[in-house]
GROMACS .gro file of C-alpha atoms in nm:
model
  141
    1UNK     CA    1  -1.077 -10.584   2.372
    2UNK     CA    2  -1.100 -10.238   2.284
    3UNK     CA    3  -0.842 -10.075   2.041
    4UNK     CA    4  -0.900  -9.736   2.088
    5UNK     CA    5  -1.126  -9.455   2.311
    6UNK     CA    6  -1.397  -9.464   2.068
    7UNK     CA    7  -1.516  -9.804   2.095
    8UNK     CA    8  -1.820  -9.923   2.250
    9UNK     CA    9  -1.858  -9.939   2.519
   10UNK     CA   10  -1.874  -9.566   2.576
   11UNK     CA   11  -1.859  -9.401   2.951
   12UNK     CA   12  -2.040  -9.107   3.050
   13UNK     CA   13  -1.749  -8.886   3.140
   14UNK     CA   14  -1.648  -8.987   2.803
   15UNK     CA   15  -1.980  -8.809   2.669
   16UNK     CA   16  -1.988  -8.593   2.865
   17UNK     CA   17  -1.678  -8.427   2.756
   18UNK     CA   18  -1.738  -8.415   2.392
   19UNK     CA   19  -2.068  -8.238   2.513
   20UNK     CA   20  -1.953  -7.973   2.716
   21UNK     CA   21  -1.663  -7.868   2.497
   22UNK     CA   22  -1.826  -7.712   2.225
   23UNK     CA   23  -2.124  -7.633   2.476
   24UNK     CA   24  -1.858  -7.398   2.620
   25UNK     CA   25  -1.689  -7.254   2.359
   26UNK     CA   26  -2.065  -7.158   2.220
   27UNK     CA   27  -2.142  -6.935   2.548
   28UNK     CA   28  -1.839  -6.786   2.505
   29UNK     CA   29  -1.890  -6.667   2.184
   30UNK     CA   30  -2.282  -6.565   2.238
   31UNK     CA   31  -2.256  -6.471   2.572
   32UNK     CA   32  -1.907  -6.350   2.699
   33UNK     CA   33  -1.746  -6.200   2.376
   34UNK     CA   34  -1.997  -5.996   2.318
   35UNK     CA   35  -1.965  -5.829   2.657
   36UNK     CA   36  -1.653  -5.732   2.602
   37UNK     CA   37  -1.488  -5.431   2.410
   38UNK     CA   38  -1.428  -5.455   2.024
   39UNK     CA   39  -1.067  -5.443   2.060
   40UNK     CA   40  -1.057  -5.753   2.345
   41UNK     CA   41  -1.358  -5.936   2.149
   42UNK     CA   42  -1.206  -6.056   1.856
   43UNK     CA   43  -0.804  -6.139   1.998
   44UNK     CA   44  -1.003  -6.321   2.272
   45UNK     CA   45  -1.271  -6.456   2.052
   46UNK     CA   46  -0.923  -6.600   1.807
   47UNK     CA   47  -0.786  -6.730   2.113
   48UNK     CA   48  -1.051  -6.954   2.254
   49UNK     CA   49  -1.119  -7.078   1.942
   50UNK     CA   50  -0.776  -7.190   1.848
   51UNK     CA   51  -0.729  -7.360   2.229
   52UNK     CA   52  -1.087  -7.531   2.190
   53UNK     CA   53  -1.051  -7.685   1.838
   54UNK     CA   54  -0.626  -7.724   1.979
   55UNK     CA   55  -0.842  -7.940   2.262
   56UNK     CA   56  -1.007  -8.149   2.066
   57UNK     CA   57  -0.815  -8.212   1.786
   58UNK     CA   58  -0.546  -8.313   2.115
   59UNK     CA   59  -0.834  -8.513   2.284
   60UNK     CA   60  -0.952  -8.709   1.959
   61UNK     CA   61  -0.603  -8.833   1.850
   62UNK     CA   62  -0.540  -8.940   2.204
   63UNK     CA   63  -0.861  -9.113   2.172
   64UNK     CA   64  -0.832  -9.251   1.790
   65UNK     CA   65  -0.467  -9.413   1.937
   66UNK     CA   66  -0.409  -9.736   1.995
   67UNK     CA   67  -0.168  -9.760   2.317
   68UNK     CA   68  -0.155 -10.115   2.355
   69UNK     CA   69   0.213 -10.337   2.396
   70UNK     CA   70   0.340 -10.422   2.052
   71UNK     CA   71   0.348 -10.766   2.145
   72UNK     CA   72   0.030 -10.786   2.232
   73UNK     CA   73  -0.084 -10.616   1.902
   74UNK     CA   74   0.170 -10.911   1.715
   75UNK     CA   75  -0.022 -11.188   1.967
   76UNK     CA   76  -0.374 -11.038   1.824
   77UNK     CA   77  -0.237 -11.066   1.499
   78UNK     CA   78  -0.108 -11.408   1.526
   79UNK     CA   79   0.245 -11.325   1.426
   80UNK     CA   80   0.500 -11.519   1.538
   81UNK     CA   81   0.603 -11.335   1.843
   82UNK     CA   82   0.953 -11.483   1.836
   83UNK     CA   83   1.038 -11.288   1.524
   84UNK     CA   84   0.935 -11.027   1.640
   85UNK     CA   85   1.146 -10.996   1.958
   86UNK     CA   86   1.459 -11.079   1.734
   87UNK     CA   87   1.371 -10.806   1.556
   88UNK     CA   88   1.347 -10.606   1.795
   89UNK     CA   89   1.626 -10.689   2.039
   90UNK     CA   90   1.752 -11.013   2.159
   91UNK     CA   91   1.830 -10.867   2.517
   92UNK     CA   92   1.508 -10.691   2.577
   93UNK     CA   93   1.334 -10.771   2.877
   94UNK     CA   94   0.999 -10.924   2.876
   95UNK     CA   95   0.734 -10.990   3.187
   96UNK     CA   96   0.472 -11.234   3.090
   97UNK     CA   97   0.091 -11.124   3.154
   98UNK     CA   98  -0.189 -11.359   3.250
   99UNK     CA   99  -0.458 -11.165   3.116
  100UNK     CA  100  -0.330 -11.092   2.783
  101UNK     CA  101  -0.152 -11.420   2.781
  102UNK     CA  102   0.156 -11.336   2.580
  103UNK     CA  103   0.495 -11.205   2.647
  104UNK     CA  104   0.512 -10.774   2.676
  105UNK     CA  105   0.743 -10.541   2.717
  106UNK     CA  106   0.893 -10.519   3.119
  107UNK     CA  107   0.759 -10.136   3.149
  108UNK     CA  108   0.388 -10.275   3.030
  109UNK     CA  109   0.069 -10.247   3.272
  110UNK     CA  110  -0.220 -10.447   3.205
  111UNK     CA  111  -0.551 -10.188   3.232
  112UNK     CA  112  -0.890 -10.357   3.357
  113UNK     CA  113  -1.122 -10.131   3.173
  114UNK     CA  114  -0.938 -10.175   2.869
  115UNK     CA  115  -0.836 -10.485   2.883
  116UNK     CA  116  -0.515 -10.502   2.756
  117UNK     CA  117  -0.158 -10.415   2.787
  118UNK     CA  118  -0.005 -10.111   2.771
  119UNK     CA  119   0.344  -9.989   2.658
  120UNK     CA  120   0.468  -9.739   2.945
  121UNK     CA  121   0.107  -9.716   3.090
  122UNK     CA  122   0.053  -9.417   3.264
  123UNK     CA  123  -0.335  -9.406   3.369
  124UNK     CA  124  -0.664  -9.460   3.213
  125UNK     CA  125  -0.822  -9.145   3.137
  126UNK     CA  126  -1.229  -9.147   3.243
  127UNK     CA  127  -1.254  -8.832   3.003
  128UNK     CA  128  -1.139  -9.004   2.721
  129UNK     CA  129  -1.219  -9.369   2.775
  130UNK     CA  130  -0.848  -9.462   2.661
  131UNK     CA  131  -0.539  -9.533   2.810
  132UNK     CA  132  -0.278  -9.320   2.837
  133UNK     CA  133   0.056  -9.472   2.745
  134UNK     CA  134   0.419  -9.440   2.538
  135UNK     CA  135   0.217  -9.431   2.176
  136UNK     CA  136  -0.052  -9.164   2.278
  137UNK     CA  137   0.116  -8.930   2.544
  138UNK     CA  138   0.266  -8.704   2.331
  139UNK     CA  139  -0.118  -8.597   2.264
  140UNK     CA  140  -0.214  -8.629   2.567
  141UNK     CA  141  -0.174  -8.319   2.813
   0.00000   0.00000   0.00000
């Protein structure tokens, strides 16, 4: 099981996307700022960069994240997951997953590509190679 985007195995997209960021932000500054007036160069030439390092500074914490079910992370752990639910709450409602084999959270999706479960799981992202769920959204955009 992976923990986070940068694990092995890596997808293409995945590469792919840490290649054509700065690949893009390089023309811009050789090719396309250049082009342009003095007094549009530089405020555009500020702006790009500050959205293109905002971009991947966003994409690597989203990446570095791990979004998998605190139970599960407790299960890996070999906590006792009992404890931990009474910590928790007494009333809170739990599904039990095949796959990961432990109790999780009721909002909790299993993912296939990462194997795992995920608290609030709202896709996997190709681009990243994560999933995108309650602990890694907020990055995420």
């Amino acid at each position: 099981m992976r923990h986070n985007g940068l694990e092995k195995p890596y997808n293409w997209m995945q590469v792919s996307t840490w290649i054509i960021l700065p690949t893009l932000l390089l023309q811009f500054f050789f090719f396309a700022s250049p082009l342009l007036p003095l007094a549009a160069s530089i405020p555009c030439s500020i702006a790009v960069f500050f959205f293109g390092a905002l971009a991947a500074y966003k994409g690597y914490t989203t990446c570095i994240t791990d979004p998998a079910d605190d139970h599960v992370i407790c299960h890996l752990n070999r906590q006792n997951e009992k404890t931990f639910v009474d910590e928790e709450k007494a009333e809170e409602e739990v599904k039990y997953c095949f796959a990961c084999e432990t109790n999780v959270h009721s909002h909790s999706m299993h993912c296939k590509f990462c194997d795992k479960c995920v608290a609030r799981f709202d896709h996997h992202c190709q681009w990243l190679n994560t999933c995108i769920g309650e602990k890694n959204y907020q990055y995420f955009f």
